[in-house]
mmCIF file of C-alpha atoms in Angstrom:
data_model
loop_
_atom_site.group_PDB
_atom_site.id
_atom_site.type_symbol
_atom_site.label_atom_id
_atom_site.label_comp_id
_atom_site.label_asym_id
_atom_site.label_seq_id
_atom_site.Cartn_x
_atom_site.Cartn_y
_atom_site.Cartn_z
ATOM 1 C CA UNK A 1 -6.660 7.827 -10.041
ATOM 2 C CA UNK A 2 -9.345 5.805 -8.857
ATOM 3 C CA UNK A 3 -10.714 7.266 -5.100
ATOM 4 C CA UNK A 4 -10.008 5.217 -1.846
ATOM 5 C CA UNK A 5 -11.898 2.089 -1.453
ATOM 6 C CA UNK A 6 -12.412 0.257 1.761
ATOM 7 C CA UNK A 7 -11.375 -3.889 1.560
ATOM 8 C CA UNK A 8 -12.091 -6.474 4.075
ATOM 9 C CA UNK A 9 -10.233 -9.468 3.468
ATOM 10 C CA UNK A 10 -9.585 -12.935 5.082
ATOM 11 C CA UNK A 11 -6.685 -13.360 6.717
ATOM 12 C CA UNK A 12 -7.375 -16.929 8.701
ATOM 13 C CA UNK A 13 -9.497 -19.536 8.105
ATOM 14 C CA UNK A 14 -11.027 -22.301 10.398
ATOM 15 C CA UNK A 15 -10.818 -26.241 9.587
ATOM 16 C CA UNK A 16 -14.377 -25.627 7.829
ATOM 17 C CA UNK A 17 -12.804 -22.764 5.937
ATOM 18 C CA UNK A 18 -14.794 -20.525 7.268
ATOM 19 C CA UNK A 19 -13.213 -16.983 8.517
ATOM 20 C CA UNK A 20 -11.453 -16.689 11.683
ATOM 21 C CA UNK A 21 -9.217 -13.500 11.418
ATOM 22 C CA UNK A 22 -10.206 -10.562 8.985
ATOM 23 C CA UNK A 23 -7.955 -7.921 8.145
ATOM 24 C CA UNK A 24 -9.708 -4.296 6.712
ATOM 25 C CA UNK A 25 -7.510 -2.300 4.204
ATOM 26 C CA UNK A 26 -7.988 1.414 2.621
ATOM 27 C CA UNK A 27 -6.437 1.473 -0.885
ATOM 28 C CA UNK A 28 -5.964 4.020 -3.630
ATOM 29 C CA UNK A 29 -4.350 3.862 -6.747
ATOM 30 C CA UNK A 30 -2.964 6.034 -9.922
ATOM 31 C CA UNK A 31 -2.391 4.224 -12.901
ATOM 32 C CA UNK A 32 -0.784 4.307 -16.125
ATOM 33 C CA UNK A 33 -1.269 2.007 -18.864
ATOM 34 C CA UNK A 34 1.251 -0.384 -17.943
ATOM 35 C CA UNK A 35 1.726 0.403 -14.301
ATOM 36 C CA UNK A 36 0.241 1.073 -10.841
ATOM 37 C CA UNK A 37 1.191 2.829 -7.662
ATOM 38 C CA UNK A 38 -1.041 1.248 -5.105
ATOM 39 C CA UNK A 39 -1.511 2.867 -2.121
ATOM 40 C CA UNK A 40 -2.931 0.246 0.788
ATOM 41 C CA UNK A 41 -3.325 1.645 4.337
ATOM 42 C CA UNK A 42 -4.245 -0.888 7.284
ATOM 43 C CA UNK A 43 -4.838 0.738 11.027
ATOM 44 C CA UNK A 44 -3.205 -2.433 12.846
ATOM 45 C CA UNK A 45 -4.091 -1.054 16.582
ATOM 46 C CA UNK A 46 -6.670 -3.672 17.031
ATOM 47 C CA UNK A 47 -3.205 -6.254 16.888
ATOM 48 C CA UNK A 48 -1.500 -3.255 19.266
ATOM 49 C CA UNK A 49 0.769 -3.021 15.897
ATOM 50 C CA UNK A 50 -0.173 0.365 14.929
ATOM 51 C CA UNK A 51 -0.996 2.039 11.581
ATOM 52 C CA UNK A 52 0.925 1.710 8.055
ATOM 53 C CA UNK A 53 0.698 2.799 4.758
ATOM 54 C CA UNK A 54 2.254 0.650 2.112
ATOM 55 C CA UNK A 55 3.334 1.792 -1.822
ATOM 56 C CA UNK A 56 3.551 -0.707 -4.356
ATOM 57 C CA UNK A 57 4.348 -0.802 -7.791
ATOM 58 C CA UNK A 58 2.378 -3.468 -9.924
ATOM 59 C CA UNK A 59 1.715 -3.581 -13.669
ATOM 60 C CA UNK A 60 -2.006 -2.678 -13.984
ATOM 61 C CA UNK A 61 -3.428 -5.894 -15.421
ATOM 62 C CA UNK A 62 -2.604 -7.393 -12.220
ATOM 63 C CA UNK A 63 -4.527 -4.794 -9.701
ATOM 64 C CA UNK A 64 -8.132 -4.285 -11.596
ATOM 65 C CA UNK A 65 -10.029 -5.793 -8.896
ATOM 66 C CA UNK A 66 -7.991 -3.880 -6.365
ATOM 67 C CA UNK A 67 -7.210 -7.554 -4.333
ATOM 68 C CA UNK A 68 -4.831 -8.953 -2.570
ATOM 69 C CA UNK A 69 -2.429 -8.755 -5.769
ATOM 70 C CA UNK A 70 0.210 -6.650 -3.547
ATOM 71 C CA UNK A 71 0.801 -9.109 -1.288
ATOM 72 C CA UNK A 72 3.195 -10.889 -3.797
ATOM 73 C CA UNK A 73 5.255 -7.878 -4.686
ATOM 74 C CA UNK A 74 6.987 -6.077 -1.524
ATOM 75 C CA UNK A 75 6.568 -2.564 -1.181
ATOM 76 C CA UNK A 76 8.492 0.249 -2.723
ATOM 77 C CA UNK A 77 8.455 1.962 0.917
ATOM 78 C CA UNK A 78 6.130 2.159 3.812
ATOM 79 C CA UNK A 79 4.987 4.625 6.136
ATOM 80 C CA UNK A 80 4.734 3.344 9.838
ATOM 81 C CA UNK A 81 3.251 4.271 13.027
ATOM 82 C CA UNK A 82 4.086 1.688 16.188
ATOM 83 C CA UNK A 83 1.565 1.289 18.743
ATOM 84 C CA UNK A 84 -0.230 4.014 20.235
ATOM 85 C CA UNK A 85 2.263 6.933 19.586
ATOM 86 C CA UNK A 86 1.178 9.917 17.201
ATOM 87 C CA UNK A 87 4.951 9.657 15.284
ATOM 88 C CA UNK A 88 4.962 8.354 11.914
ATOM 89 C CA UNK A 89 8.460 6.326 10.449
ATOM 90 C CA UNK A 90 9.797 6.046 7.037
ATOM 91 C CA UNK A 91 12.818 3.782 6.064
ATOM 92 C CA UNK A 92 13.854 4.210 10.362
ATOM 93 C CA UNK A 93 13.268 7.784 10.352
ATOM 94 C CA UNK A 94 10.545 10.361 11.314
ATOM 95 C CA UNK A 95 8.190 10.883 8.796
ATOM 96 C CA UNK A 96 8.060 15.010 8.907
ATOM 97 C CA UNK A 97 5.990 16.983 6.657
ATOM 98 C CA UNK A 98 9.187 17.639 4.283
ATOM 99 C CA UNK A 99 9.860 13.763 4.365
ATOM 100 C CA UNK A 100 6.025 12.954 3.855
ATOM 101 C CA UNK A 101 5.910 15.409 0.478
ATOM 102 C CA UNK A 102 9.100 14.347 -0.761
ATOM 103 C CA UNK A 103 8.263 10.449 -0.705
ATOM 104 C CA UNK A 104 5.038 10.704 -1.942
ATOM 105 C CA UNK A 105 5.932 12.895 -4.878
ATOM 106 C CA UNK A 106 9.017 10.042 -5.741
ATOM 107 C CA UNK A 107 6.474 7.504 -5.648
ATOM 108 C CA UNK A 108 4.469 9.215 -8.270
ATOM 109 C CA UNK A 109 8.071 10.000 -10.076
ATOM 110 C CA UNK A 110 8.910 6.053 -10.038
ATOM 111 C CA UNK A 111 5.727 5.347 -11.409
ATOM 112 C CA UNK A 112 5.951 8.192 -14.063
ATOM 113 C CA UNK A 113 9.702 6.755 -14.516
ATOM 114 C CA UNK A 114 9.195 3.125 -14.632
ATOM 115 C CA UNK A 115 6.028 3.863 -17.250
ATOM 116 C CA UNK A 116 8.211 5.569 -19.783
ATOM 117 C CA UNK A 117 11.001 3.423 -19.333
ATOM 118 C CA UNK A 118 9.019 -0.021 -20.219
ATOM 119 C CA UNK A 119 7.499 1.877 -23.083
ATOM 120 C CA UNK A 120 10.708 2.675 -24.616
ATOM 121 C CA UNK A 121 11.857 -1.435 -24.537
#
């Protein structure tokens, strides 16, 4: 598991390619030795588009620098909080404490899964 890290990356660049728009991310990870669950969090309120927390799974040779690898691979699920409200959404439904355990722990289960399956091939 490698502990949260804080990422500010470019999002927009001017004709002089220098940076216009910036966009800050939070990301964790837990890694086997074929895959990774990343875990990237961006608070999008600045925008007035909220909060969300995105899973991905990526084979690890492609997230050691902890970049903007994800952004080619779309997310296994995402949590999501619109605007200002306190009420978190996954998959179009409230995110309750039950719901929040349960997805997390199948994250870790489909990276556990996935893991022993390609080792097996």
């Amino acid at each position: 598991m490698q502990a949260p890290t804080t990422t500010v990356e470019t999002a927009e660049f001017d004709h002089m390619r220098r940076p216009i728009k910036t966009r800050e991310f939070f990301r964790s990870r837990f890694s086997t030795s074929l895959l990774s669950l990343v875990i990237r969090g961006e608070d999008q309120s600045k925008e007035r588009r909220g909060e969300r927390v995105d899973f991905f799974l990526l084979p690890t040779s492609k997230v050691m620098g902890l970049s903007q690898n994800e952004a080619l691979f779309a997310p296994l699920m995402s949590f999501i909080k619109e605007g200002f409200e306190n009420s978190w959404t996954v998959e179009n439904k409230a995110l309750s404490e039950d719901r929040f355990e349960r997805f997390s722990l199948l994250a870790l289960e489909h990276l556990i899964d996935r893991t022993s399956e390609e080792l097996t091939l």
